[in-house]
Amino acid sequence: MKMAIAAALSVLLSAPAALAADLTVSLTSRADGGTLAVAVYRDAAAFRRGEGAVATRTVPRTGATTTVTFTGLEPGRYAVAAFHDTDGNGELSTWPVGLPKEAYGFSRDARGRFGPPSFDAAAFDLPAAGARQAFALR
């Protein structure tokens, strides 16, 4: 009986790991050097504010295409935002009128008018098997 209970507990405790998915993001950018800042969002409000990402990563640009993998995400609906930090200040630099100086982009190559795209325009489903997103920073 103890063996059966131990086996059942083992299965139950390992179940959350089966619900973890990996997201691989491939980003292309024309600018040289710097780092790429990538943020993964789970809800529209956080995405619109650019705060409250469920995962973030800053990686050196390794060539025309840089790949970043996020592990252990819960399956569901996500959107990704990224920018190429060429000046190393850790922020998306803008001109005085508010237009970005540095390349940026969103999953599904979503584009916004006078700001970021809607969450729905950039959102994709992440199944338990994982997914890939590729987009260009412009």
Short mmCIF file of N, CA, C and O in Angstrom, two decimals:
data_model
loop_
_atom_site.label_atom_id
_atom_site.label_comp_id
_atom_site.label_asym_id
_atom_site.label_seq_id
_atom_site.Cartn_x
_atom_site.Cartn_y
_atom_site.Cartn_z
N MET A 1 0.82 -1.19 0.00
CA MET A 1 0.00 0.00 0.00
C MET A 1 0.86 1.26 0.00
O MET A 1 0.56 2.22 -0.68
N LYS A 2 1.94 1.24 0.80
CA LYS A 2 2.83 2.39 0.85
C LYS A 2 3.46 2.66 -0.52
O LYS A 2 3.65 3.80 -0.90
N MET A 3 3.78 1.60 -1.24
CA MET A 3 4.37 1.75 -2.58
C MET A 3 3.38 2.41 -3.53
O MET A 3 3.74 3.27 -4.32
N ALA A 4 2.10 2.04 -3.44
CA ALA A 4 1.07 2.61 -4.31
C ALA A 4 0.88 4.09 -4.01
O ALA A 4 0.74 4.92 -4.92
N ILE A 5 0.88 4.44 -2.73
CA ILE A 5 0.73 5.84 -2.34
C ILE A 5 1.94 6.64 -2.82
O ILE A 5 1.81 7.74 -3.36
N ALA A 6 3.13 6.10 -2.64
CA ALA A 6 4.34 6.78 -3.08
C ALA A 6 4.33 6.98 -4.59
O ALA A 6 4.70 8.04 -5.10
N ALA A 7 3.87 5.98 -5.33
CA ALA A 7 3.81 6.10 -6.79
C ALA A 7 2.78 7.15 -7.20
O ALA A 7 3.03 7.96 -8.10
N ALA A 8 1.63 7.17 -6.54
CA ALA A 8 0.60 8.16 -6.85
C ALA A 8 1.09 9.57 -6.55
O ALA A 8 0.87 10.49 -7.33
N LEU A 9 1.75 9.75 -5.41
CA LEU A 9 2.30 11.07 -5.07
C LEU A 9 3.35 11.51 -6.08
O LEU A 9 3.42 12.68 -6.45
N SER A 10 4.16 10.58 -6.51
CA SER A 10 5.19 10.89 -7.50
C SER A 10 4.57 11.41 -8.79
O SER A 10 5.03 12.39 -9.37
N VAL A 11 3.50 10.77 -9.24
CA VAL A 11 2.81 11.20 -10.45
C VAL A 11 2.17 12.56 -10.26
O VAL A 11 2.28 13.45 -11.10
N LEU A 12 1.52 12.77 -9.13
CA LEU A 12 0.86 14.04 -8.87
C LEU A 12 1.85 15.19 -8.75
O LEU A 12 1.61 16.29 -9.24
N LEU A 13 2.97 14.94 -8.10
CA LEU A 13 3.97 16.00 -7.93
C LEU A 13 4.71 16.32 -9.21
O LEU A 13 5.21 17.43 -9.39
N SER A 14 4.77 15.39 -10.12
CA SER A 14 5.46 15.64 -11.39
C SER A 14 4.52 16.19 -12.45
O SER A 14 4.95 16.62 -13.50
N ALA A 15 3.23 16.22 -12.21
CA ALA A 15 2.26 16.69 -13.20
C ALA A 15 2.50 18.13 -13.64
O ALA A 15 2.42 18.42 -14.82
N PRO A 16 2.80 19.09 -12.76
CA PRO A 16 3.01 20.45 -13.23
C PRO A 16 4.14 20.56 -14.25
O PRO A 16 4.09 21.36 -15.15
N ALA A 17 5.16 19.74 -14.14
CA ALA A 17 6.25 19.78 -15.10
C ALA A 17 5.75 19.43 -16.50
O ALA A 17 6.25 19.94 -17.49
N ALA A 18 4.75 18.56 -16.59
CA ALA A 18 4.21 18.19 -17.89
C ALA A 18 3.45 19.36 -18.52
O ALA A 18 3.24 19.39 -19.71
N LEU A 19 3.03 20.33 -17.70
CA LEU A 19 2.29 21.47 -18.20
C LEU A 19 3.21 22.65 -18.53
O LEU A 19 2.74 23.73 -18.83
N ALA A 20 4.51 22.44 -18.45
CA ALA A 20 5.46 23.50 -18.77
C ALA A 20 5.82 23.44 -20.26
O ALA A 20 6.11 22.37 -20.79
N ALA A 21 5.77 24.59 -20.92
CA ALA A 21 6.06 24.65 -22.35
C ALA A 21 7.25 25.56 -22.60
O ALA A 21 7.53 26.47 -21.82
N ASP A 22 7.95 25.30 -23.69
CA ASP A 22 9.07 26.13 -24.10
C ASP A 22 8.65 27.01 -25.27
O ASP A 22 7.97 26.55 -26.18
N LEU A 23 9.10 28.25 -25.24
CA LEU A 23 8.86 29.19 -26.33
C LEU A 23 10.20 29.63 -26.87
O LEU A 23 11.03 30.16 -26.13
N THR A 24 10.43 29.41 -28.16
CA THR A 24 11.65 29.84 -28.81
C THR A 24 11.32 31.02 -29.71
O THR A 24 10.43 30.93 -30.56
N VAL A 25 12.04 32.11 -29.50
CA VAL A 25 11.81 33.34 -30.25
C VAL A 25 13.06 33.64 -31.07
O VAL A 25 14.15 33.73 -30.52
N SER A 26 12.89 33.79 -32.39
CA SER A 26 13.99 34.16 -33.29
C SER A 26 13.75 35.58 -33.77
O SER A 26 12.70 35.88 -34.36
N LEU A 27 14.73 36.44 -33.52
CA LEU A 27 14.61 37.86 -33.85
C LEU A 27 15.66 38.25 -34.89
O LEU A 27 16.82 37.88 -34.76
N THR A 28 15.24 38.99 -35.89
CA THR A 28 16.19 39.51 -36.87
C THR A 28 16.24 41.02 -36.71
O THR A 28 15.22 41.67 -36.48
N SER A 29 17.46 41.55 -36.82
CA SER A 29 17.66 42.99 -36.70
C SER A 29 18.81 43.39 -37.63
O SER A 29 19.79 42.67 -37.74
N ARG A 30 18.66 44.54 -38.26
CA ARG A 30 19.69 45.01 -39.19
C ARG A 30 20.82 45.75 -38.49
O ARG A 30 21.92 45.82 -39.00
N ALA A 31 20.57 46.30 -37.32
CA ALA A 31 21.60 47.07 -36.61
C ALA A 31 22.65 46.12 -36.04
O ALA A 31 22.36 44.97 -35.72
N ASP A 32 23.86 46.61 -35.88
CA ASP A 32 24.96 45.82 -35.32
C ASP A 32 25.10 46.07 -33.83
O ASP A 32 24.68 47.11 -33.31
N GLY A 33 25.74 45.11 -33.14
CA GLY A 33 26.09 45.27 -31.73
C GLY A 33 24.89 45.33 -30.82
O GLY A 33 23.76 45.02 -31.18
N GLY A 34 25.16 45.74 -29.58
CA GLY A 34 24.10 45.92 -28.60
C GLY A 34 23.50 44.63 -28.10
O GLY A 34 24.05 43.54 -28.29
N THR A 35 22.37 44.77 -27.43
CA THR A 35 21.66 43.63 -26.88
C THR A 35 20.20 43.67 -27.33
O THR A 35 19.69 44.71 -27.75
N LEU A 36 19.55 42.52 -27.23
CA LEU A 36 18.13 42.42 -27.53
C LEU A 36 17.39 42.20 -26.22
O LEU A 36 17.75 41.32 -25.44
N ALA A 37 16.38 43.02 -25.97
CA ALA A 37 15.54 42.89 -24.79
C ALA A 37 14.22 42.27 -25.23
O ALA A 37 13.56 42.80 -26.13
N VAL A 38 13.86 41.16 -24.62
CA VAL A 38 12.66 40.41 -25.03
C VAL A 38 11.76 40.22 -23.81
O VAL A 38 12.24 39.84 -22.74
N ALA A 39 10.47 40.48 -23.98
CA ALA A 39 9.50 40.31 -22.90
C ALA A 39 8.31 39.50 -23.40
O ALA A 39 7.81 39.73 -24.50
N VAL A 40 7.86 38.56 -22.57
CA VAL A 40 6.72 37.70 -22.88
C VAL A 40 5.57 38.10 -21.96
O VAL A 40 5.73 38.14 -20.74
N TYR A 41 4.42 38.38 -22.56
CA TYR A 41 3.25 38.84 -21.81
C TYR A 41 2.12 37.83 -21.90
O TYR A 41 1.92 37.21 -22.94
N ARG A 42 1.33 37.77 -20.82
CA ARG A 42 0.22 36.82 -20.75
C ARG A 42 -1.13 37.51 -20.89
O ARG A 42 -2.12 36.89 -21.21
N ASP A 43 -1.19 38.84 -20.62
CA ASP A 43 -2.48 39.51 -20.69
C ASP A 43 -2.37 40.86 -21.39
O ASP A 43 -1.30 41.47 -21.46
N ALA A 44 -3.50 41.32 -21.88
CA ALA A 44 -3.56 42.53 -22.70
C ALA A 44 -3.16 43.78 -21.94
O ALA A 44 -2.46 44.65 -22.47
N ALA A 45 -3.58 43.92 -20.70
CA ALA A 45 -3.29 45.13 -19.93
C ALA A 45 -1.79 45.28 -19.69
O ALA A 45 -1.22 46.36 -19.87
N ALA A 46 -1.13 44.20 -19.30
CA ALA A 46 0.32 44.24 -19.08
C ALA A 46 1.05 44.53 -20.38
O ALA A 46 2.00 45.31 -20.42
N PHE A 47 0.61 43.91 -21.47
CA PHE A 47 1.23 44.12 -22.78
C PHE A 47 1.13 45.58 -23.19
O PHE A 47 2.10 46.18 -23.65
N ARG A 48 -0.03 46.17 -23.03
CA ARG A 48 -0.24 47.57 -23.43
C ARG A 48 0.62 48.52 -22.60
O ARG A 48 1.15 49.49 -23.12
N ARG A 49 0.75 48.24 -21.29
CA ARG A 49 1.57 49.09 -20.42
C ARG A 49 3.06 48.83 -20.61
O ARG A 49 3.88 49.66 -20.23
N GLY A 50 3.41 47.66 -21.12
CA GLY A 50 4.82 47.29 -21.22
C GLY A 50 5.41 46.95 -19.87
O GLY A 50 6.62 47.04 -19.65
N GLU A 51 4.57 46.51 -18.94
CA GLU A 51 4.98 46.13 -17.59
C GLU A 51 4.32 44.81 -17.23
O GLU A 51 3.29 44.44 -17.77
N GLY A 52 4.92 44.11 -16.27
CA GLY A 52 4.30 42.88 -15.78
C GLY A 52 4.47 41.68 -16.71
O GLY A 52 3.61 40.81 -16.75
N ALA A 53 5.58 41.63 -17.42
CA ALA A 53 5.85 40.48 -18.29
C ALA A 53 6.03 39.23 -17.43
O ALA A 53 6.54 39.30 -16.31
N VAL A 54 5.61 38.08 -17.95
CA VAL A 54 5.79 36.82 -17.22
C VAL A 54 7.21 36.30 -17.36
O VAL A 54 7.65 35.49 -16.54
N ALA A 55 7.92 36.76 -18.37
CA ALA A 55 9.32 36.37 -18.55
C ALA A 55 10.03 37.45 -19.36
O ALA A 55 9.43 38.02 -20.28
N THR A 56 11.26 37.72 -19.01
CA THR A 56 12.07 38.68 -19.76
C THR A 56 13.48 38.13 -19.92
O THR A 56 13.93 37.31 -19.12
N ARG A 57 14.13 38.60 -20.93
CA ARG A 57 15.51 38.19 -21.16
C ARG A 57 16.21 39.28 -21.95
O ARG A 57 15.62 39.86 -22.87
N THR A 58 17.45 39.56 -21.59
CA THR A 58 18.30 40.46 -22.35
C THR A 58 19.50 39.64 -22.80
O THR A 58 20.20 39.05 -21.96
N VAL A 59 19.72 39.59 -24.12
CA VAL A 59 20.80 38.76 -24.67
C VAL A 59 21.61 39.57 -25.67
O VAL A 59 21.09 40.49 -26.31
N PRO A 60 22.90 39.25 -25.82
CA PRO A 60 23.70 39.94 -26.83
C PRO A 60 23.21 39.57 -28.23
O PRO A 60 22.78 38.44 -28.47
N ARG A 61 23.25 40.54 -29.12
CA ARG A 61 22.92 40.25 -30.52
C ARG A 61 24.04 39.39 -31.08
O ARG A 61 25.20 39.76 -30.99
N THR A 62 23.69 38.24 -31.64
CA THR A 62 24.70 37.29 -32.08
C THR A 62 24.81 37.18 -33.59
O THR A 62 25.45 36.27 -34.10
N GLY A 63 24.22 38.08 -34.32
CA GLY A 63 24.24 38.04 -35.78
C GLY A 63 22.93 38.57 -36.30
O GLY A 63 22.13 39.15 -35.56
N ALA A 64 22.68 38.37 -37.57
CA ALA A 64 21.45 38.88 -38.17
C ALA A 64 20.22 38.31 -37.48
O ALA A 64 19.22 38.98 -37.33
N THR A 65 20.30 37.04 -37.03
CA THR A 65 19.19 36.41 -36.31
C THR A 65 19.70 35.93 -34.95
O THR A 65 20.72 35.25 -34.88
N THR A 66 18.98 36.29 -33.91
CA THR A 66 19.30 35.86 -32.55
C THR A 66 18.12 35.07 -32.01
O THR A 66 16.97 35.48 -32.16
N THR A 67 18.41 33.93 -31.39
CA THR A 67 17.36 33.06 -30.87
C THR A 67 17.41 33.04 -29.34
O THR A 67 18.48 32.92 -28.75
N VAL A 68 16.24 33.18 -28.73
CA VAL A 68 16.08 33.17 -27.28
C VAL A 68 15.02 32.13 -26.94
O VAL A 68 13.97 32.09 -27.58
N THR A 69 15.29 31.29 -25.93
CA THR A 69 14.31 30.29 -25.52
C THR A 69 13.88 30.55 -24.09
O THR A 69 14.71 30.73 -23.20
N PHE A 70 12.57 30.58 -23.89
CA PHE A 70 11.97 30.71 -22.58
C PHE A 70 11.43 29.33 -22.21
O PHE A 70 10.65 28.76 -22.97
N THR A 71 11.82 28.81 -21.06
CA THR A 71 11.39 27.48 -20.65
C THR A 71 10.41 27.57 -19.48
O THR A 71 10.41 28.54 -18.74
N GLY A 72 9.61 26.54 -19.34
CA GLY A 72 8.74 26.42 -18.19
C GLY A 72 7.53 27.34 -18.17
O GLY A 72 6.98 27.63 -17.12
N LEU A 73 7.09 27.80 -19.34
CA LEU A 73 5.89 28.64 -19.40
C LEU A 73 4.64 27.77 -19.35
O LEU A 73 4.62 26.66 -19.89
N GLU A 74 3.62 28.27 -18.74
CA GLU A 74 2.35 27.57 -18.70
C GLU A 74 1.70 27.68 -20.08
O GLU A 74 1.69 28.76 -20.66
N PRO A 75 1.18 26.60 -20.63
CA PRO A 75 0.49 26.71 -21.92
C PRO A 75 -0.62 27.75 -21.85
O PRO A 75 -1.27 27.91 -20.82
N GLY A 76 -0.81 28.47 -22.93
CA GLY A 76 -1.84 29.50 -22.97
C GLY A 76 -1.58 30.50 -24.09
O GLY A 76 -0.84 30.23 -25.02
N ARG A 77 -2.17 31.67 -23.96
CA ARG A 77 -2.07 32.72 -24.98
C ARG A 77 -1.05 33.76 -24.53
O ARG A 77 -1.13 34.26 -23.40
N TYR A 78 -0.11 34.09 -25.40
CA TYR A 78 0.98 35.01 -25.09
C TYR A 78 1.21 35.99 -26.23
O TYR A 78 0.79 35.73 -27.37
N ALA A 79 1.92 37.06 -25.93
CA ALA A 79 2.43 37.99 -26.94
C ALA A 79 3.84 38.37 -26.51
O ALA A 79 4.15 38.42 -25.32
N VAL A 80 4.70 38.62 -27.50
CA VAL A 80 6.09 38.96 -27.23
C VAL A 80 6.39 40.34 -27.80
O VAL A 80 5.95 40.68 -28.89
N ALA A 81 7.14 41.12 -27.02
CA ALA A 81 7.64 42.42 -27.47
C ALA A 81 9.16 42.40 -27.31
O ALA A 81 9.68 41.81 -26.36
N ALA A 82 9.86 43.04 -28.25
CA ALA A 82 11.32 43.06 -28.17
C ALA A 82 11.85 44.35 -28.78
O ALA A 82 11.19 44.97 -29.62
N PHE A 83 13.04 44.75 -28.33
CA PHE A 83 13.72 45.86 -28.97
C PHE A 83 15.23 45.63 -28.95
O PHE A 83 15.74 44.85 -28.16
N HIS A 84 15.91 46.32 -29.87
CA HIS A 84 17.36 46.20 -30.01
C HIS A 84 17.99 47.40 -29.30
O HIS A 84 17.94 48.51 -29.80
N ASP A 85 18.57 47.15 -28.15
CA ASP A 85 19.19 48.20 -27.33
C ASP A 85 20.60 48.46 -27.86
O ASP A 85 21.58 47.92 -27.36
N THR A 86 20.69 49.33 -28.85
CA THR A 86 22.00 49.60 -29.48
C THR A 86 22.87 50.54 -28.66
O THR A 86 24.09 50.51 -28.77
N ASP A 87 22.26 51.39 -27.82
CA ASP A 87 23.06 52.34 -27.04
C ASP A 87 23.35 51.86 -25.62
O ASP A 87 24.05 52.53 -24.86
N GLY A 88 22.84 50.69 -25.25
CA GLY A 88 23.17 50.08 -23.97
C GLY A 88 22.57 50.74 -22.74
O GLY A 88 23.02 50.49 -21.63
N ASN A 89 21.51 51.53 -22.91
CA ASN A 89 20.92 52.20 -21.74
C ASN A 89 19.80 51.38 -21.08
O ASN A 89 19.22 51.81 -20.10
N GLY A 90 19.46 50.20 -21.64
CA GLY A 90 18.44 49.34 -21.06
C GLY A 90 17.01 49.77 -21.34
O GLY A 90 16.09 49.18 -20.80
N GLU A 91 16.83 50.78 -22.17
CA GLU A 91 15.49 51.28 -22.49
C GLU A 91 15.38 51.47 -24.00
O GLU A 91 16.38 51.66 -24.68
N LEU A 92 14.15 51.48 -24.49
CA LEU A 92 13.90 51.81 -25.89
C LEU A 92 14.05 53.32 -26.03
O LEU A 92 13.22 54.08 -25.54
N SER A 93 15.12 53.74 -26.66
CA SER A 93 15.39 55.17 -26.82
C SER A 93 14.45 55.77 -27.85
O SER A 93 14.16 55.15 -28.87
N THR A 94 13.97 56.98 -27.57
CA THR A 94 13.04 57.65 -28.46
C THR A 94 13.53 59.05 -28.82
O THR A 94 14.33 59.65 -28.09
N TRP A 95 13.02 59.55 -29.92
CA TRP A 95 13.26 60.93 -30.31
C TRP A 95 12.40 61.84 -29.44
O TRP A 95 11.44 61.36 -28.82
N PRO A 96 12.65 63.13 -29.40
CA PRO A 96 11.83 64.03 -28.57
C PRO A 96 10.33 63.96 -28.85
O PRO A 96 9.52 64.19 -27.96
N VAL A 97 9.95 63.61 -30.06
CA VAL A 97 8.52 63.50 -30.38
C VAL A 97 7.92 62.15 -29.98
O VAL A 97 6.74 61.90 -30.19
N GLY A 98 8.74 61.26 -29.40
CA GLY A 98 8.25 59.99 -28.91
C GLY A 98 8.44 58.81 -29.84
O GLY A 98 8.13 57.68 -29.47
N LEU A 99 8.94 59.03 -31.05
CA LEU A 99 9.17 57.92 -31.98
C LEU A 99 10.44 57.17 -31.59
O LEU A 99 11.44 57.79 -31.21
N PRO A 100 10.43 55.85 -31.68
CA PRO A 100 11.60 55.07 -31.28
C PRO A 100 12.82 55.33 -32.19
O PRO A 100 12.69 55.44 -33.40
N LYS A 101 13.99 55.41 -31.56
CA LYS A 101 15.26 55.51 -32.28
C LYS A 101 15.80 54.12 -32.59
O LYS A 101 16.58 53.95 -33.51
N GLU A 102 15.43 53.14 -31.76
CA GLU A 102 15.97 51.79 -31.89
C GLU A 102 14.91 50.86 -32.48
O GLU A 102 13.72 51.10 -32.36
N ALA A 103 15.40 49.79 -33.11
CA ALA A 103 14.50 48.81 -33.74
C ALA A 103 13.69 48.07 -32.68
O ALA A 103 14.19 47.77 -31.60
N TYR A 104 12.44 47.79 -33.01
CA TYR A 104 11.55 47.08 -32.10
C TYR A 104 10.60 46.21 -32.92
O TYR A 104 10.46 46.39 -34.13
N GLY A 105 9.94 45.27 -32.26
CA GLY A 105 8.99 44.43 -32.96
C GLY A 105 8.16 43.62 -31.99
O GLY A 105 8.41 43.60 -30.78
N PHE A 106 7.17 42.93 -32.56
CA PHE A 106 6.21 42.17 -31.77
C PHE A 106 5.95 40.83 -32.45
O PHE A 106 6.10 40.69 -33.66
N SER A 107 5.55 39.85 -31.64
CA SER A 107 5.22 38.53 -32.19
C SER A 107 4.18 38.67 -33.30
O SER A 107 3.39 39.62 -33.32
N ARG A 108 4.23 37.69 -34.19
CA ARG A 108 3.37 37.65 -35.38
C ARG A 108 3.62 38.86 -36.28
O ARG A 108 2.78 39.20 -37.11
N ASP A 109 4.76 39.53 -36.10
CA ASP A 109 5.10 40.74 -36.87
C ASP A 109 3.97 41.77 -36.80
O ASP A 109 3.73 42.52 -37.75
N ALA A 110 3.27 41.82 -35.67
CA ALA A 110 2.16 42.76 -35.49
C ALA A 110 2.68 44.19 -35.50
O ALA A 110 3.77 44.47 -35.00
N ARG A 111 1.93 45.07 -36.09
CA ARG A 111 2.29 46.49 -36.16
C ARG A 111 1.17 47.31 -35.55
O ARG A 111 0.00 47.01 -35.74
N GLY A 112 1.53 48.35 -34.84
CA GLY A 112 0.55 49.25 -34.26
C GLY A 112 0.56 50.58 -34.97
O GLY A 112 1.49 50.90 -35.70
N ARG A 113 -0.46 51.34 -34.76
CA ARG A 113 -0.51 52.71 -35.29
C ARG A 113 -0.41 53.65 -34.10
O ARG A 113 -1.25 53.60 -33.21
N PHE A 114 0.61 54.46 -34.08
CA PHE A 114 0.82 55.41 -32.99
C PHE A 114 0.96 54.71 -31.64
O PHE A 114 0.39 55.12 -30.65
N GLY A 115 1.69 53.63 -31.62
CA GLY A 115 1.92 52.87 -30.40
C GLY A 115 2.01 51.39 -30.71
O GLY A 115 2.00 50.99 -31.87
N PRO A 116 2.10 50.59 -29.65
CA PRO A 116 2.20 49.15 -29.88
C PRO A 116 0.90 48.59 -30.44
O PRO A 116 -0.16 49.20 -30.29
N PRO A 117 0.96 47.43 -31.07
CA PRO A 117 -0.27 46.79 -31.57
C PRO A 117 -1.10 46.30 -30.39
O PRO A 117 -0.65 46.27 -29.25
N SER A 118 -2.31 45.91 -30.68
CA SER A 118 -3.15 45.32 -29.64
C SER A 118 -2.58 43.96 -29.25
O SER A 118 -1.85 43.32 -30.03
N PHE A 119 -2.92 43.52 -28.06
CA PHE A 119 -2.50 42.20 -27.61
C PHE A 119 -2.99 41.13 -28.58
O PHE A 119 -2.25 40.23 -28.96
N ASP A 120 -4.25 41.25 -29.02
CA ASP A 120 -4.83 40.25 -29.93
C ASP A 120 -4.07 40.18 -31.25
O ASP A 120 -3.94 39.10 -31.82
N ALA A 121 -3.56 41.30 -31.73
CA ALA A 121 -2.81 41.29 -33.00
C ALA A 121 -1.49 40.55 -32.86
O ALA A 121 -1.01 39.94 -33.82
N ALA A 122 -0.88 40.60 -31.68
CA ALA A 122 0.42 39.98 -31.47
C ALA A 122 0.32 38.60 -30.80
O ALA A 122 1.30 37.86 -30.75
N ALA A 123 -0.84 38.25 -30.29
CA ALA A 123 -1.00 37.04 -29.48
C ALA A 123 -0.97 35.76 -30.30
O ALA A 123 -1.38 35.73 -31.46
N PHE A 124 -0.49 34.72 -29.67
CA PHE A 124 -0.43 33.38 -30.26
C PHE A 124 -0.66 32.38 -29.13
O PHE A 124 -0.50 32.69 -27.96
N ASP A 125 -1.03 31.17 -29.51
CA ASP A 125 -1.24 30.11 -28.52
C ASP A 125 0.04 29.32 -28.33
O ASP A 125 0.71 28.95 -29.31
N LEU A 126 0.38 29.07 -27.08
CA LEU A 126 1.53 28.25 -26.72
C LEU A 126 1.00 26.93 -26.18
O LEU A 126 0.50 26.87 -25.06
N PRO A 127 1.09 25.87 -26.99
CA PRO A 127 0.62 24.56 -26.51
C PRO A 127 1.66 23.92 -25.59
O PRO A 127 2.81 24.38 -25.52
N ALA A 128 1.29 22.87 -24.92
CA ALA A 128 2.20 22.17 -24.01
C ALA A 128 3.44 21.65 -24.73
O ALA A 128 4.50 21.52 -24.14
N ALA A 129 3.30 21.39 -26.03
CA ALA A 129 4.43 20.89 -26.82
C ALA A 129 5.44 21.99 -27.13
O ALA A 129 6.53 21.71 -27.64
N GLY A 130 5.10 23.26 -26.85
CA GLY A 130 6.00 24.38 -27.14
C GLY A 130 5.70 24.99 -28.48
O GLY A 130 4.87 24.49 -29.26
N ALA A 131 6.34 26.11 -28.75
CA ALA A 131 6.11 26.83 -30.01
C ALA A 131 7.32 27.69 -30.35
O ALA A 131 8.20 27.93 -29.51
N ARG A 132 7.33 28.15 -31.61
CA ARG A 132 8.36 29.06 -32.10
C ARG A 132 7.68 30.30 -32.63
O ARG A 132 6.62 30.21 -33.24
N GLN A 133 8.30 31.44 -32.41
CA GLN A 133 7.86 32.70 -33.00
C GLN A 133 9.09 33.33 -33.61
O GLN A 133 10.17 33.34 -33.02
N ALA A 134 8.94 33.87 -34.81
CA ALA A 134 10.03 34.58 -35.48
C ALA A 134 9.48 35.90 -36.00
O ALA A 134 8.40 35.92 -36.59
N PHE A 135 10.21 36.98 -35.73
CA PHE A 135 9.79 38.27 -36.25
C PHE A 135 10.98 39.22 -36.37
O PHE A 135 12.04 38.98 -35.81
N ALA A 136 10.76 40.26 -37.15
CA ALA A 136 11.82 41.22 -37.44
C ALA A 136 11.68 42.45 -36.56
O ALA A 136 10.57 42.89 -36.28
N LEU A 137 12.80 42.98 -36.12
CA LEU A 137 12.81 44.25 -35.41
C LEU A 137 13.05 45.34 -36.44
O LEU A 137 14.01 45.29 -37.20
N ARG A 138 12.17 46.34 -36.45
CA ARG A 138 12.25 47.41 -37.45
C ARG A 138 12.38 48.74 -36.78
O ARG A 138 11.92 48.99 -35.73
#
